[in-house]
Amino acid sequence: MATFDYADMQATAHELIEEFGQAGVITRLEPPDPLYGGDPVPTPYPATLVPMAYEARYIDGTVIQTGDMQIYISAVGLPIEPTVGDVVTDNSSDYAIVAGDPNKYDGITPVVFIVQGRIGGSRA
């Protein structure tokens, strides 16, 4: 029985996102030093992404709100896994990640990151 090549799927997803997407940034607030304190440090990570509006049939006003975006982020070359609390910046807006799916079908290789972004995220 042949095994499925998830790295190949990841490469295909990256090619599509690169072709149809745009450059963006994922900003993560790194916690302050546990001994010395201080302010959280915003750390930007360049990313290639495709923001897409949710279809009206999926907007329920609670889990998915008007203005939320489904954002596909290439996993290739991204040193972090986008998660709740991060902010995704595209060409025109900042979106706070409120939900996400790393799409690790084999439990190891992230094929593509799909996150739900809510307008109003702020760059620190």
Short mmCIF file of C-alpha atoms in Angstrom, two decimals:
data_model
loop_
_atom_site.label_atom_id
_atom_site.label_comp_id
_atom_site.label_asym_id
_atom_site.label_seq_id
_atom_site.Cartn_x
_atom_site.Cartn_y
_atom_site.Cartn_z
CA MET A 1 0.00 0.00 0.00
CA ALA A 2 1.45 3.36 -1.05
CA THR A 3 1.65 6.20 1.43
CA PHE A 4 0.27 9.62 0.61
CA ASP A 5 2.82 12.42 0.13
CA TYR A 6 1.58 15.35 2.23
CA ALA A 7 4.72 17.37 1.45
CA ASP A 8 3.65 17.26 -2.21
CA MET A 9 0.18 18.53 -1.23
CA GLN A 10 1.83 21.29 0.81
CA ALA A 11 3.92 22.31 -2.22
CA THR A 12 0.82 22.39 -4.45
CA ALA A 13 -1.08 24.51 -1.90
CA HIS A 14 1.90 26.87 -1.69
CA GLU A 15 2.03 27.26 -5.48
CA LEU A 16 -1.68 28.11 -5.66
CA ILE A 17 -1.50 30.57 -2.75
CA GLU A 18 1.59 32.17 -4.24
CA GLU A 19 -0.09 32.51 -7.65
CA PHE A 20 -3.43 33.86 -6.47
CA GLY A 21 -2.51 35.37 -3.10
CA GLN A 22 -0.55 38.24 -1.72
CA ALA A 23 2.23 39.02 0.70
CA GLY A 24 1.14 39.55 4.26
CA VAL A 25 2.36 39.46 7.82
CA ILE A 26 1.38 37.42 10.85
CA THR A 27 2.18 39.27 14.07
CA ARG A 28 2.52 37.38 17.32
CA LEU A 29 2.87 39.05 20.70
CA GLU A 30 5.72 37.28 22.45
CA PRO A 31 5.31 37.30 26.23
CA PRO A 32 7.54 39.50 28.37
CA ASP A 33 10.57 38.08 30.13
CA PRO A 34 9.34 36.02 33.11
CA LEU A 35 12.05 37.41 35.41
CA TYR A 36 12.41 41.00 34.30
CA GLY A 37 8.88 41.66 33.05
CA GLY A 38 8.27 44.36 30.50
CA ASP A 39 5.82 44.67 27.67
CA PRO A 40 4.91 41.92 25.21
CA VAL A 41 7.04 42.13 22.08
CA PRO A 42 5.28 42.09 18.69
CA THR A 43 7.11 39.75 16.32
CA PRO A 44 6.19 39.91 12.61
CA TYR A 45 6.44 36.85 10.37
CA PRO A 46 6.20 37.35 6.59
CA ALA A 47 3.59 35.10 5.00
CA THR A 48 1.87 34.41 1.70
CA LEU A 49 -1.89 34.35 2.05
CA VAL A 50 -5.29 34.54 0.39
CA PRO A 51 -8.07 36.30 2.32
CA MET A 52 -11.58 35.39 1.17
CA ALA A 53 -14.96 36.54 2.44
CA TYR A 54 -17.23 33.88 3.86
CA GLU A 55 -20.29 33.05 1.77
CA ALA A 56 -23.46 34.54 3.25
CA ARG A 57 -24.86 31.08 4.05
CA TYR A 58 -22.06 30.52 6.58
CA ILE A 59 -22.49 33.82 8.43
CA ASP A 60 -24.55 33.07 11.53
CA GLY A 61 -23.77 36.26 13.47
CA THR A 62 -22.21 34.32 16.34
CA VAL A 63 -19.41 31.97 15.29
CA ILE A 64 -18.93 33.63 11.91
CA GLN A 65 -19.79 37.31 11.82
CA THR A 66 -20.27 39.74 8.96
CA GLY A 67 -16.82 40.94 7.92
CA ASP A 68 -14.99 37.80 9.03
CA MET A 69 -12.54 36.42 6.49
CA GLN A 70 -11.39 32.91 5.77
CA ILE A 71 -7.64 33.27 5.28
CA TYR A 72 -5.53 30.60 3.59
CA ILE A 73 -1.88 30.87 4.64
CA SER A 74 0.97 28.96 3.02
CA ALA A 75 2.81 26.72 5.47
CA VAL A 76 5.98 26.74 3.37
CA GLY A 77 8.71 28.77 5.06
CA LEU A 78 6.48 29.95 7.90
CA PRO A 79 8.30 29.28 11.19
CA ILE A 80 5.15 29.49 13.33
CA GLU A 81 1.71 27.93 13.30
CA PRO A 82 -0.84 30.78 13.16
CA THR A 83 -3.08 30.60 16.20
CA VAL A 84 -5.76 32.45 18.12
CA GLY A 85 -4.33 35.74 19.35
CA ASP A 86 -2.13 36.34 16.32
CA VAL A 87 -2.95 39.16 13.89
CA VAL A 88 -2.93 38.66 10.12
CA THR A 89 -2.23 41.75 8.03
CA ASP A 90 -2.99 41.80 4.33
CA ASN A 91 -2.65 44.76 1.96
CA SER A 92 -5.48 46.70 3.55
CA SER A 93 -6.62 45.29 6.89
CA ASP A 94 -5.66 43.67 10.17
CA TYR A 95 -7.55 40.54 11.22
CA ALA A 96 -7.39 38.98 14.67
CA ILE A 97 -7.34 35.19 14.39
CA VAL A 98 -10.38 33.84 16.24
CA ALA A 99 -10.20 30.22 15.00
CA GLY A 100 -7.87 28.12 12.93
CA ASP A 101 -7.11 24.77 11.40
CA PRO A 102 -3.52 23.69 10.64
CA ASN A 103 -4.70 20.95 8.24
CA LYS A 104 -2.16 18.40 9.44
CA TYR A 105 -3.82 15.37 7.88
CA ASP A 106 -0.96 13.09 8.88
CA GLY A 107 -0.51 14.79 12.25
CA ILE A 108 2.87 16.19 11.21
CA THR A 109 2.88 18.12 7.91
CA PRO A 110 0.75 21.28 7.76
CA VAL A 111 -0.61 21.31 4.20
CA VAL A 112 -2.10 24.81 4.54
CA PHE A 113 -3.18 26.96 7.48
CA ILE A 114 -6.80 28.09 7.28
CA VAL A 115 -7.78 30.68 9.85
CA GLN A 116 -10.85 32.75 10.61
CA GLY A 117 -9.88 36.39 10.84
CA ARG A 118 -12.01 39.08 12.42
CA ILE A 119 -11.53 42.68 11.36
CA GLY A 120 -10.27 44.95 14.06
CA GLY A 121 -7.12 43.10 14.98
CA SER A 122 -4.46 45.62 15.85
CA ARG A 123 -0.79 45.78 15.14
CA ALA A 124 1.07 46.20 18.37
#
